mmCIF file of C-alpha atoms in Angstrom:
data_model
loop_
_atom_site.group_PDB
_atom_site.id
_atom_site.type_symbol
_atom_site.label_atom_id
_atom_site.label_comp_id
_atom_site.label_asym_id
_atom_site.label_seq_id
_atom_site.Cartn_x
_atom_site.Cartn_y
_atom_site.Cartn_z
ATOM 1 C CA MET A 1212 -207.008 -49.275 -41.456
ATOM 2 C CA SER A 1213 -206.016 -52.758 -40.269
ATOM 3 C CA ARG A 1214 -203.315 -53.424 -37.685
ATOM 4 C CA LEU A 1215 -201.128 -54.952 -40.402
ATOM 5 C CA ASP A 1216 -201.534 -51.805 -42.508
ATOM 6 C CA ASP A 1217 -200.578 -49.638 -39.535
ATOM 7 C CA ILE A 1218 -197.441 -51.719 -38.928
ATOM 8 C CA SER A 1219 -196.464 -51.592 -42.603
ATOM 9 C CA PHE A 1220 -196.806 -47.805 -42.768
ATOM 10 C CA MET A 1221 -194.922 -47.295 -39.493
ATOM 11 C CA LYS A 1222 -192.079 -49.472 -40.768
ATOM 12 C CA ARG A 1223 -191.916 -47.219 -43.808
ATOM 13 C CA ALA A 1224 -191.800 -44.160 -41.540
ATOM 14 C CA LEU A 1225 -188.947 -45.709 -39.536
ATOM 15 C CA ARG A 1226 -186.973 -46.369 -42.719
ATOM 16 C CA GLU A 1227 -187.569 -42.794 -43.794
ATOM 17 C CA ALA A 1228 -186.429 -41.463 -40.404
ATOM 18 C CA ARG A 1229 -183.053 -43.192 -40.735
ATOM 19 C CA LYS A 1230 -182.236 -40.937 -43.691
ATOM 20 C CA GLY A 1231 -181.773 -38.099 -41.212
ATOM 21 C CA ILE A 1232 -179.152 -39.862 -39.081
ATOM 22 C CA GLY A 1233 -175.952 -37.836 -39.188
ATOM 23 C CA SER A 1234 -177.720 -34.665 -40.358
ATOM 24 C CA VAL A 1235 -180.172 -33.555 -37.668
ATOM 25 C CA SER A 1236 -178.287 -33.898 -34.374
ATOM 26 C CA PRO A 1237 -178.768 -32.865 -31.658
ATOM 27 C CA ASN A 1238 -182.366 -33.244 -32.799
ATOM 28 C CA PRO A 1239 -183.610 -36.825 -33.133
ATOM 29 C CA PRO A 1240 -184.216 -38.454 -36.537
ATOM 30 C CA VAL A 1241 -187.935 -38.574 -37.344
ATOM 31 C CA GLY A 1242 -189.941 -39.989 -40.237
ATOM 32 C CA ALA A 1243 -193.522 -39.230 -41.297
ATOM 33 C CA ILE A 1244 -195.982 -40.858 -43.714
ATOM 34 C CA ILE A 1245 -199.424 -39.507 -44.669
ATOM 35 C CA VAL A 1246 -201.952 -42.076 -45.820
ATOM 36 C CA LYS A 1247 -205.483 -41.720 -47.176
ATOM 37 C CA ASN A 1248 -207.739 -44.469 -48.495
ATOM 38 C CA HIS A 1249 -204.885 -46.968 -48.018
ATOM 39 C CA LYS A 1250 -202.608 -44.920 -50.334
ATOM 40 C CA ILE A 1251 -199.434 -43.114 -49.334
ATOM 41 C CA LEU A 1252 -199.805 -39.442 -50.231
ATOM 42 C CA SER A 1253 -196.582 -38.103 -48.742
ATOM 43 C CA VAL A 1254 -193.309 -39.303 -47.230
ATOM 44 C CA ALA A 1255 -190.760 -37.116 -45.431
ATOM 45 C CA HIS A 1256 -188.032 -37.071 -42.799
ATOM 46 C CA HIS A 1257 -186.378 -34.448 -40.653
ATOM 47 C CA ALA A 1258 -183.474 -33.581 -42.950
ATOM 48 C CA SER A 1259 -181.383 -30.913 -41.218
ATOM 49 C CA PHE A 1260 -180.940 -29.347 -37.798
ATOM 50 C CA GLY A 1261 -182.952 -26.136 -37.658
ATOM 51 C CA GLY A 1262 -184.986 -27.124 -40.708
ATOM 52 C CA PRO A 1263 -188.670 -28.091 -40.866
ATOM 53 C CA HIS A 1264 -189.626 -31.273 -39.036
ATOM 54 C CA ALA A 1265 -190.766 -34.445 -40.771
ATOM 55 C CA GLU A 1266 -194.482 -33.836 -40.178
ATOM 56 C CA VAL A 1267 -194.383 -30.316 -41.603
ATOM 57 C CA ARG A 1268 -192.371 -31.425 -44.649
ATOM 58 C CA ALA A 1269 -194.862 -34.219 -45.318
ATOM 59 C CA LEU A 1270 -197.856 -31.883 -44.970
ATOM 60 C CA LYS A 1271 -196.392 -29.228 -47.269
ATOM 61 C CA LYS A 1272 -196.087 -31.754 -50.087
ATOM 62 C CA ILE A 1273 -199.839 -32.360 -50.243
ATOM 63 C CA ARG A 1274 -201.413 -29.312 -48.544
ATOM 64 C CA SER A 1275 -205.246 -29.599 -48.571
ATOM 65 C CA LEU A 1276 -205.170 -33.302 -49.504
ATOM 66 C CA ALA A 1277 -204.196 -34.070 -45.899
ATOM 67 C CA LYS A 1278 -207.729 -33.390 -44.645
ATOM 68 C CA GLY A 1279 -209.185 -36.598 -43.208
ATOM 69 C CA ALA A 1280 -205.932 -38.550 -43.661
ATOM 70 C CA THR A 1281 -203.835 -40.573 -41.210
ATOM 71 C CA LEU A 1282 -200.364 -39.410 -40.199
ATOM 72 C CA TYR A 1283 -197.784 -41.981 -39.129
ATOM 73 C CA VAL A 1284 -194.850 -40.429 -37.285
ATOM 74 C CA THR A 1285 -192.016 -42.137 -35.432
ATOM 75 C CA LEU A 1286 -191.835 -39.598 -32.575
ATOM 76 C CA GLU A 1287 -194.428 -37.505 -30.778
ATOM 77 C CA PRO A 1288 -194.914 -34.187 -32.642
ATOM 78 C CA CYS A 1289 -193.356 -31.169 -30.980
ATOM 79 C CA SER A 1290 -195.692 -28.735 -29.251
ATOM 80 C CA THR A 1291 -193.495 -25.719 -28.519
ATOM 81 C CA HIS A 1292 -191.769 -23.005 -30.502
ATOM 82 C CA GLY A 1293 -188.070 -23.725 -31.051
ATOM 83 C CA LYS A 1294 -186.116 -23.161 -34.238
ATOM 84 C CA THR A 1295 -189.409 -23.962 -36.004
ATOM 85 C CA PRO A 1296 -193.099 -23.541 -35.072
ATOM 86 C CA PRO A 1297 -194.767 -26.464 -33.253
ATOM 87 C CA CYS A 1298 -195.752 -29.420 -35.436
ATOM 88 C CA THR A 1299 -199.001 -29.823 -33.496
ATOM 89 C CA GLN A 1300 -200.116 -26.473 -34.898
ATOM 90 C CA ALA A 1301 -199.488 -27.574 -38.490
ATOM 91 C CA ILE A 1302 -201.211 -30.933 -37.912
ATOM 92 C CA LEU A 1303 -204.348 -29.311 -36.492
ATOM 93 C CA LYS A 1304 -204.478 -26.776 -39.310
ATOM 94 C CA SER A 1305 -204.157 -29.516 -41.953
ATOM 95 C CA GLY A 1306 -207.266 -31.424 -40.907
ATOM 96 C CA ILE A 1307 -205.428 -34.691 -40.195
ATOM 97 C CA GLN A 1308 -208.036 -37.006 -38.678
ATOM 98 C CA ARG A 1309 -205.855 -39.716 -37.093
ATOM 99 C CA ILE A 1310 -202.241 -39.869 -35.990
ATOM 100 C CA VAL A 1311 -200.252 -42.997 -35.137
ATOM 101 C CA ILE A 1312 -197.078 -42.319 -33.106
ATOM 102 C CA GLY A 1313 -194.131 -44.658 -32.578
ATOM 103 C CA THR A 1314 -193.036 -43.292 -29.202
ATOM 104 C CA SER A 1315 -193.549 -40.277 -26.964
ATOM 105 C CA ASP A 1316 -190.941 -37.527 -26.625
ATOM 106 C CA PRO A 1317 -188.291 -38.553 -24.019
ATOM 107 C CA ASN A 1318 -187.766 -34.932 -23.027
ATOM 108 C CA PRO A 1319 -189.617 -34.625 -19.669
ATOM 109 C CA ILE A 1320 -190.501 -31.025 -20.510
ATOM 110 C CA HIS A 1321 -192.382 -32.100 -23.650
ATOM 111 C CA ARG A 1322 -193.367 -35.734 -22.999
ATOM 112 C CA ASN A 1323 -197.040 -36.363 -23.866
ATOM 113 C CA ARG A 1324 -197.724 -32.633 -24.224
ATOM 114 C CA GLY A 1325 -198.197 -32.811 -27.990
ATOM 115 C CA ILE A 1326 -200.325 -35.942 -27.636
ATOM 116 C CA LYS A 1327 -202.668 -34.211 -25.155
ATOM 117 C CA ILE A 1328 -203.006 -31.116 -27.361
ATOM 118 C CA LEU A 1329 -203.989 -33.204 -30.383
ATOM 119 C CA LYS A 1330 -206.467 -35.322 -28.401
ATOM 120 C CA ARG A 1331 -208.129 -32.250 -26.882
ATOM 121 C CA ARG A 1332 -208.695 -30.892 -30.392
ATOM 122 C CA GLY A 1333 -210.424 -34.060 -31.560
ATOM 123 C CA VAL A 1334 -207.615 -35.855 -33.395
ATOM 124 C CA HIS A 1335 -207.656 -39.627 -32.887
ATOM 125 C CA VAL A 1336 -204.205 -40.421 -31.440
ATOM 126 C CA GLU A 1337 -202.564 -43.842 -30.997
ATOM 127 C CA VAL A 1338 -199.156 -44.158 -29.341
ATOM 128 C CA GLY A 1339 -196.674 -47.027 -29.092
ATOM 129 C CA LEU A 1340 -196.800 -48.763 -32.473
ATOM 130 C CA LEU A 1341 -193.404 -50.457 -33.016
ATOM 131 C CA GLU A 1342 -192.283 -48.567 -29.937
ATOM 132 C CA GLU A 1343 -189.109 -50.600 -29.385
ATOM 133 C CA GLU A 1344 -187.872 -49.796 -32.900
ATOM 134 C CA ALA A 1345 -188.914 -46.140 -32.547
ATOM 135 C CA GLN A 1346 -187.053 -45.794 -29.241
ATOM 136 C CA ASP A 1347 -183.970 -47.519 -30.621
ATOM 137 C CA LEU A 1348 -183.898 -44.929 -33.397
ATOM 138 C CA ILE A 1349 -183.603 -42.070 -30.885
ATOM 139 C CA ARG A 1350 -181.541 -43.693 -28.134
ATOM 140 C CA GLY A 1351 -178.690 -41.234 -28.639
ATOM 141 C CA PHE A 1352 -181.079 -38.319 -28.272
ATOM 142 C CA ARG A 1353 -182.699 -39.998 -25.263
ATOM 143 C CA LYS A 1354 -179.383 -40.338 -23.389
ATOM 144 C CA TRP A 1355 -178.369 -36.780 -24.307
ATOM 145 C CA ILE A 1356 -181.659 -35.427 -22.950
ATOM 146 C CA ALA A 1357 -181.883 -37.613 -19.844
ATOM 147 C CA LYS A 1358 -178.257 -37.856 -18.711
ATOM 148 C CA LYS A 1359 -176.676 -34.814 -20.386
ATOM 149 C CA LEU A 1360 -174.081 -37.131 -21.948
ATOM 150 C CA PRO A 1361 -173.436 -38.203 -25.540
ATOM 151 C CA PHE A 1362 -174.326 -41.732 -26.621
ATOM 152 C CA CYS A 1363 -170.973 -43.506 -26.974
ATOM 153 C CA THR A 1364 -170.066 -46.249 -29.441
ATOM 154 C CA VAL A 1365 -166.674 -47.956 -29.200
ATOM 155 C CA LYS A 1366 -165.372 -49.279 -32.515
ATOM 156 C CA ALA A 1367 -162.328 -51.504 -32.941
ATOM 157 C CA ALA A 1368 -160.782 -53.605 -35.698
ATOM 158 C CA MET A 1369 -158.756 -56.611 -34.572
ATOM 159 C CA SER A 1370 -157.442 -60.045 -35.374
ATOM 160 C CA LEU A 1371 -159.177 -63.187 -34.141
ATOM 161 C CA ASP A 1372 -156.824 -63.224 -31.160
ATOM 162 C CA GLY A 1373 -157.907 -59.702 -30.209
ATOM 163 C CA LYS A 1374 -154.882 -57.689 -31.384
ATOM 164 C CA ILE A 1375 -155.464 -54.210 -32.820
ATOM 165 C CA ALA A 1376 -151.846 -53.937 -34.016
ATOM 166 C CA THR A 1377 -148.685 -55.991 -34.099
ATOM 167 C CA SER A 1378 -146.130 -55.777 -31.302
ATOM 168 C CA GLN A 1379 -144.312 -53.168 -33.443
ATOM 169 C CA GLY A 1380 -147.481 -51.088 -33.921
ATOM 170 C CA ASP A 1381 -148.392 -52.041 -37.501
ATOM 171 C CA SER A 1382 -152.186 -51.873 -37.926
ATOM 172 C CA GLN A 1383 -152.878 -50.896 -41.553
ATOM 173 C CA TRP A 1384 -154.877 -52.688 -42.604
ATOM 174 C CA ILE A 1385 -156.211 -55.410 -40.320
ATOM 175 C CA THR A 1386 -159.711 -55.463 -41.779
ATOM 176 C CA GLY A 1387 -160.724 -55.432 -45.427
ATOM 177 C CA PHE A 1388 -162.123 -52.596 -47.523
ATOM 178 C CA GLU A 1389 -165.775 -53.436 -46.841
ATOM 179 C CA ALA A 1390 -165.321 -53.285 -43.063
ATOM 180 C CA ARG A 1391 -163.394 -50.013 -43.318
ATOM 181 C CA ARG A 1392 -166.137 -48.575 -45.501
ATOM 182 C CA PHE A 1393 -168.698 -49.598 -42.889
ATOM 183 C CA GLY A 1394 -166.570 -47.838 -40.273
ATOM 184 C CA TYR A 1395 -166.504 -44.639 -42.330
ATOM 185 C CA ARG A 1396 -170.288 -44.743 -42.436
ATOM 186 C CA LEU A 1397 -170.361 -45.011 -38.636
ATOM 187 C CA ARG A 1398 -168.217 -41.883 -38.483
ATOM 188 C CA GLY A 1399 -170.598 -40.029 -40.755
ATOM 189 C CA GLU A 1400 -173.551 -40.979 -38.556
ATOM 190 C CA SER A 1401 -171.837 -39.694 -35.395
ATOM 191 C CA ASP A 1402 -171.519 -36.128 -34.178
ATOM 192 C CA ALA A 1403 -167.892 -36.701 -33.215
ATOM 193 C CA VAL A 1404 -165.128 -39.266 -33.567
ATOM 194 C CA MET A 1405 -162.729 -39.545 -30.627
ATOM 195 C CA VAL A 1406 -159.163 -40.866 -30.560
ATOM 196 C CA GLY A 1407 -156.179 -40.556 -28.274
ATOM 197 C CA ILE A 1408 -152.961 -38.713 -29.045
ATOM 198 C CA ARG A 1409 -151.094 -41.990 -29.666
ATOM 199 C CA THR A 1410 -153.350 -42.716 -32.640
ATOM 200 C CA ILE A 1411 -152.697 -39.248 -34.061
ATOM 201 C CA MET A 1412 -148.925 -39.513 -33.591
ATOM 202 C CA LYS A 1413 -148.707 -43.047 -34.997
ATOM 203 C CA ASP A 1414 -151.179 -42.977 -37.925
ATOM 204 C CA ASN A 1415 -151.807 -39.246 -38.563
ATOM 205 C CA PRO A 1416 -155.421 -39.913 -39.658
ATOM 206 C CA SER A 1417 -157.772 -37.300 -41.107
ATOM 207 C CA LEU A 1418 -160.730 -38.882 -39.221
ATOM 208 C CA SER A 1419 -163.136 -37.910 -41.999
ATOM 209 C CA SER A 1420 -166.095 -39.923 -43.274
ATOM 210 C CA HIS A 1421 -164.207 -40.254 -46.582
ATOM 211 C CA HIS A 1422 -166.674 -38.526 -48.875
ATOM 212 C CA PHE A 1423 -169.813 -40.336 -47.761
ATOM 213 C CA LYS A 1424 -172.806 -38.205 -48.667
ATOM 214 C CA ILE A 1425 -173.214 -37.100 -45.062
ATOM 215 C CA ARG A 1426 -171.359 -34.594 -42.932
ATOM 216 C CA ASP A 1427 -167.898 -35.147 -41.554
ATOM 217 C CA PRO A 1428 -167.903 -35.560 -37.770
ATOM 218 C CA LEU A 1429 -166.098 -33.319 -35.342
ATOM 219 C CA ARG A 1430 -162.699 -34.711 -34.292
ATOM 220 C CA VAL A 1431 -162.065 -34.980 -30.570
ATOM 221 C CA ILE A 1432 -158.442 -35.681 -29.641
ATOM 222 C CA VAL A 1433 -157.656 -36.721 -26.064
ATOM 223 C CA ASP A 1434 -154.202 -35.203 -25.519
ATOM 224 C CA SER A 1435 -153.383 -34.456 -21.884
ATOM 225 C CA HIS A 1436 -150.187 -32.476 -22.574
ATOM 226 C CA ALA A 1437 -151.028 -31.017 -26.026
ATOM 227 C CA LYS A 1438 -148.369 -33.094 -27.770
ATOM 228 C CA ILE A 1439 -150.180 -32.968 -31.095
ATOM 229 C CA SER A 1440 -148.130 -31.714 -34.050
ATOM 230 C CA LEU A 1441 -149.228 -28.512 -35.736
ATOM 231 C CA ASP A 1442 -148.615 -30.377 -39.008
ATOM 232 C CA SER A 1443 -150.975 -33.243 -38.199
ATOM 233 C CA LYS A 1444 -153.817 -33.718 -40.689
ATOM 234 C CA VAL A 1445 -156.587 -32.836 -38.248
ATOM 235 C CA VAL A 1446 -154.908 -29.523 -37.399
ATOM 236 C CA ARG A 1447 -153.728 -28.721 -40.909
ATOM 237 C CA LEU A 1448 -156.798 -29.799 -42.900
ATOM 238 C CA SER A 1449 -159.760 -29.345 -40.543
ATOM 239 C CA PRO A 1450 -158.874 -27.225 -37.494
ATOM 240 C CA GLU A 1451 -162.402 -25.812 -37.275
ATOM 241 C CA LYS A 1452 -163.699 -29.363 -36.829
ATOM 242 C CA THR A 1453 -161.075 -30.360 -34.271
ATOM 243 C CA ILE A 1454 -161.461 -30.293 -30.483
ATOM 244 C CA LEU A 1455 -158.400 -30.952 -28.341
ATOM 245 C CA ALA A 1456 -158.998 -32.142 -24.774
ATOM 246 C CA VAL A 1457 -156.108 -31.262 -22.468
ATOM 247 C CA THR A 1458 -155.268 -31.009 -18.754
ATOM 248 C CA PRO A 1459 -153.784 -28.016 -16.882
ATOM 249 C CA LYS A 1460 -150.358 -29.556 -17.601
ATOM 250 C CA ALA A 1461 -150.629 -28.701 -21.312
ATOM 251 C CA SER A 1462 -148.162 -26.082 -22.564
ATOM 252 C CA PRO A 1463 -149.900 -22.644 -22.652
ATOM 253 C CA THR A 1464 -147.749 -21.710 -25.667
ATOM 254 C CA LYS A 1465 -148.838 -24.808 -27.602
ATOM 255 C CA VAL A 1466 -152.464 -24.273 -26.644
ATOM 256 C CA LYS A 1467 -152.274 -20.679 -27.912
ATOM 257 C CA GLN A 1468 -150.748 -21.849 -31.217
ATOM 258 C CA LEU A 1469 -153.508 -24.420 -31.687
ATOM 259 C CA ARG A 1470 -156.221 -21.896 -30.913
ATOM 260 C CA SER A 1471 -154.718 -19.453 -33.409
ATOM 261 C CA ARG A 1472 -155.175 -22.121 -36.094
ATOM 262 C CA GLY A 1473 -158.847 -22.581 -35.222
ATOM 263 C CA VAL A 1474 -158.650 -25.655 -32.969
ATOM 264 C CA ARG A 1475 -161.100 -25.614 -30.066
ATOM 265 C CA ILE A 1476 -159.506 -26.422 -26.695
ATOM 266 C CA ILE A 1477 -161.357 -28.032 -23.795
ATOM 267 C CA GLN A 1478 -159.328 -28.116 -20.608
ATOM 268 C CA THR A 1479 -160.497 -30.692 -18.085
ATOM 269 C CA PRO A 1480 -159.384 -31.332 -14.511
ATOM 270 C CA SER A 1481 -156.590 -33.876 -14.215
ATOM 271 C CA ASP A 1482 -157.686 -37.449 -13.516
ATOM 272 C CA LEU A 1483 -154.480 -39.098 -12.285
ATOM 273 C CA GLY A 1484 -152.584 -37.026 -14.836
ATOM 274 C CA ARG A 1485 -154.992 -37.756 -17.689
ATOM 275 C CA VAL A 1486 -157.941 -35.971 -19.260
ATOM 276 C CA HIS A 1487 -161.039 -36.306 -17.076
ATOM 277 C CA LEU A 1488 -163.295 -38.203 -19.480
ATOM 278 C CA LYS A 1489 -166.599 -37.726 -17.643
ATOM 279 C CA PHE A 1490 -165.978 -33.971 -17.495
ATOM 280 C CA LEU A 1491 -165.078 -33.983 -21.195
ATOM 281 C CA PHE A 1492 -168.217 -35.890 -22.180
ATOM 282 C CA GLN A 1493 -170.363 -33.475 -20.190
ATOM 283 C CA LYS A 1494 -168.728 -30.506 -21.917
ATOM 284 C CA LEU A 1495 -169.255 -32.093 -25.331
ATOM 285 C CA ALA A 1496 -172.929 -32.691 -24.554
ATOM 286 C CA LYS A 1497 -173.336 -29.017 -23.634
ATOM 287 C CA ILE A 1498 -172.156 -27.935 -27.086
ATOM 288 C CA GLY A 1499 -174.697 -30.202 -28.779
ATOM 289 C CA ILE A 1500 -172.722 -33.399 -29.337
ATOM 290 C CA SER A 1501 -175.184 -36.226 -28.729
ATOM 291 C CA SER A 1502 -173.182 -39.130 -30.199
ATOM 292 C CA ILE A 1503 -169.506 -40.076 -30.110
ATOM 293 C CA LEU A 1504 -167.649 -42.822 -31.941
ATOM 294 C CA VAL A 1505 -164.538 -43.818 -29.993
ATOM 295 C CA GLU A 1506 -161.845 -45.193 -32.297
ATOM 296 C CA GLY A 1507 -158.870 -44.856 -30.005
ATOM 297 C CA GLY A 1508 -156.496 -47.626 -29.049
ATOM 298 C CA GLY A 1509 -156.847 -49.965 -26.114
ATOM 299 C CA THR A 1510 -155.881 -47.339 -23.540
ATOM 300 C CA LEU A 1511 -158.592 -44.826 -24.477
ATOM 301 C CA SER A 1512 -161.210 -47.518 -25.063
ATOM 302 C CA SER A 1513 -160.531 -49.167 -21.703
ATOM 303 C CA SER A 1514 -160.817 -45.790 -19.954
ATOM 304 C CA VAL A 1515 -164.184 -45.166 -21.610
ATOM 305 C CA PHE A 1516 -165.394 -48.583 -20.426
ATOM 306 C CA GLU A 1517 -163.975 -48.152 -16.925
ATOM 307 C CA LYS A 1518 -165.689 -44.765 -16.554
ATOM 308 C CA LYS A 1519 -168.983 -46.361 -17.685
ATOM 309 C CA LEU A 1520 -169.328 -43.967 -20.607
ATOM 310 C CA ALA A 1521 -169.592 -46.515 -23.439
ATOM 311 C CA ASP A 1522 -173.056 -47.640 -24.558
ATOM 312 C CA GLU A 1523 -172.389 -50.057 -27.412
ATOM 313 C CA ILE A 1524 -169.588 -51.777 -29.300
ATOM 314 C CA PHE A 1525 -168.851 -52.407 -32.959
ATOM 315 C CA PHE A 1526 -165.984 -54.908 -32.997
ATOM 316 C CA PHE A 1527 -164.663 -56.049 -36.369
ATOM 317 C CA TYR A 1528 -162.727 -59.330 -36.395
ATOM 318 C CA ALA A 1529 -160.424 -60.122 -39.307
ATOM 319 C CA PRO A 1530 -159.492 -63.765 -40.128
ATOM 320 C CA LEU A 1531 -155.937 -63.227 -38.901
ATOM 321 C CA LEU A 1532 -153.844 -64.429 -35.962
ATOM 322 C CA MET A 1533 -151.155 -61.902 -35.039
ATOM 323 C CA GLY A 1534 -149.910 -63.067 -31.636
ATOM 324 C CA GLY A 1535 -147.356 -61.239 -29.530
ATOM 325 C CA GLU A 1536 -147.791 -60.817 -25.798
ATOM 326 C CA LYS A 1537 -146.941 -57.121 -26.099
ATOM 327 C CA ALA A 1538 -149.252 -56.487 -29.052
ATOM 328 C CA PRO A 1539 -152.043 -54.068 -28.021
ATOM 329 C CA THR A 1540 -155.649 -55.178 -27.638
ATOM 330 C CA SER A 1541 -158.939 -53.317 -27.824
ATOM 331 C CA PHE A 1542 -159.272 -53.299 -24.035
ATOM 332 C CA ASP A 1543 -155.982 -52.666 -22.249
ATOM 333 C CA GLY A 1544 -155.750 -50.758 -18.984
ATOM 334 C CA ARG A 1545 -156.137 -52.434 -15.603
ATOM 335 C CA GLY A 1546 -158.728 -54.991 -16.608
ATOM 336 C CA PHE A 1547 -160.740 -57.045 -14.120
ATOM 337 C CA LEU A 1548 -159.482 -59.530 -11.553
ATOM 338 C CA LYS A 1549 -162.570 -61.777 -11.571
ATOM 339 C CA ILE A 1550 -164.726 -63.113 -14.402
ATOM 340 C CA ARG A 1551 -167.825 -61.978 -12.537
ATOM 341 C CA GLN A 1552 -166.529 -58.390 -12.709
ATOM 342 C CA ALA A 1553 -166.196 -58.432 -16.496
ATOM 343 C CA LEU A 1554 -168.403 -56.148 -18.559
ATOM 344 C CA LYS A 1555 -171.314 -57.944 -20.169
ATOM 345 C CA ILE A 1556 -172.279 -57.325 -23.775
ATOM 346 C CA VAL A 1557 -176.014 -57.835 -24.323
ATOM 347 C CA HIS A 1558 -178.363 -57.727 -27.315
ATOM 348 C CA VAL A 1559 -175.504 -59.188 -29.334
ATOM 349 C CA SER A 1560 -175.791 -59.481 -33.107
ATOM 350 C CA HIS A 1561 -173.289 -60.410 -35.800
ATOM 351 C CA GLN A 1562 -172.897 -60.116 -39.533
ATOM 352 C CA LYS A 1563 -170.271 -60.786 -42.148
ATOM 353 C CA ILE A 1564 -168.780 -57.654 -43.705
ATOM 354 C CA GLY A 1565 -166.676 -58.741 -46.672
ATOM 355 C CA ARG A 1566 -164.119 -61.176 -45.288
ATOM 356 C CA ASP A 1567 -164.543 -59.886 -41.720
ATOM 357 C CA LEU A 1568 -167.011 -60.509 -38.887
ATOM 358 C CA LEU A 1569 -168.780 -57.671 -37.084
ATOM 359 C CA ILE A 1570 -169.963 -58.199 -33.517
ATOM 360 C CA GLN A 1571 -172.356 -55.537 -32.263
ATOM 361 C CA GLY A 1572 -173.894 -55.248 -28.804
ATOM 362 C CA ASP A 1573 -174.839 -53.028 -25.891
ATOM 363 C CA VAL A 1574 -172.614 -52.608 -22.838
ATOM 364 C CA GLU A 1575 -174.227 -53.621 -19.552
ATOM 365 C CA TYR A 1576 -172.702 -52.250 -16.351
ATOM 366 C CA GLN A 1577 -173.070 -53.781 -12.902
#
C-alpha cells in the first residue's frame, strides 16, 4: 500500500468517526476501515456508548475475509475489558495483518498498551498517520481524561458591533436561520448546553437540538438562588435532562420542589455569592459530561473565560449594527485593563453561514 493510499483510507476513517460525535460520549468517536488488495471491505464507526467499538463493528461485517487485510483506525484499539471486550482480542482473532493507527490512546492507563500487544503477536503496526486530525477529533475526550474537566465551547450570536441584544434585551433573532441551525447542531454534538438564569427568565428556551437526528444535550442552568420558574420549559418539558447549579443560598423549599419534578441539583460552594464554576465543571465531568456548549449571556461567558474553563469559541456575527452603550456584549464582567492581558484566540478560521459570518478559534491563556 502506498503512502497516498494510506492517507486516503485514514481520511475516510476520520470522516466515518465523525458520525459518532454526539452519540458515544464520554467515549471518544472512532472510525475504522478494513482494506484488502486496495479495496475497502468494511467501514464502521463507534455508534453508541456501551456498544461495540468501531474495529469490532467493521470486523463483524466481513468475518473471515479480514484475514491478511489492513485495518485503518483513528484511535489506538482498546486492550482492556470495559463495557465491551478488548478490541485487540478481536483484531488478533481476525487475522488482520497490518494496522494503521491515527493516534495513541490519551488515557495514561491505556496509552500504547494495545499497540504493544498487537506488535508482540506479530501484527505490523504503524502509528501517527494524520495524527493532528486524529487528535483534534478526540480533544474533548483528551481533556476529560487528562484534566477531569469537560471540553468547553462558548457560542455567541451578535451584531457587528458586538451586541448580543439591544439595550432593552431584544435578541430574537440576531442571526439568520442558517446560523441558528448550525448552532442547534453544535448543541446536538455536545453532552450539555449551559446557560445562566437570566437567559431562562428572559427567553424561556427549551435548549433542545430541535429534532436533529442526534440526542438532545443535558441542560445545565447556572442559578445561584434557584430562581427558576417551575413552569419554565426546561423544568416542564425535560426535567430529567435538566441540571440546576445552585449555591447554599438557594431556597431549600424550591430545591425540594425541583427535585420532586426530576431536576438534578448540584450545589456548589459560593464564589463571591455565585455558583463556583470550577467546582461545577469538575462535578459534571465526574458524571460523564465531557463536552459543554456555553450559550449564556455576557456575564456567564465572561466568568467561564475568567476562570480559564473555555477551550474554543464559535462567534456568529450578523450584518447588523445595534449600538447602545448599555446593550450587553458577549464578554461582559470585569474585562482587562491592558491589551497585553487580553485573551488570545488562536487557530482562527472563518466561514459564511447564510448571511452571517462565523469566527471559530481556540482560547489561549497566559
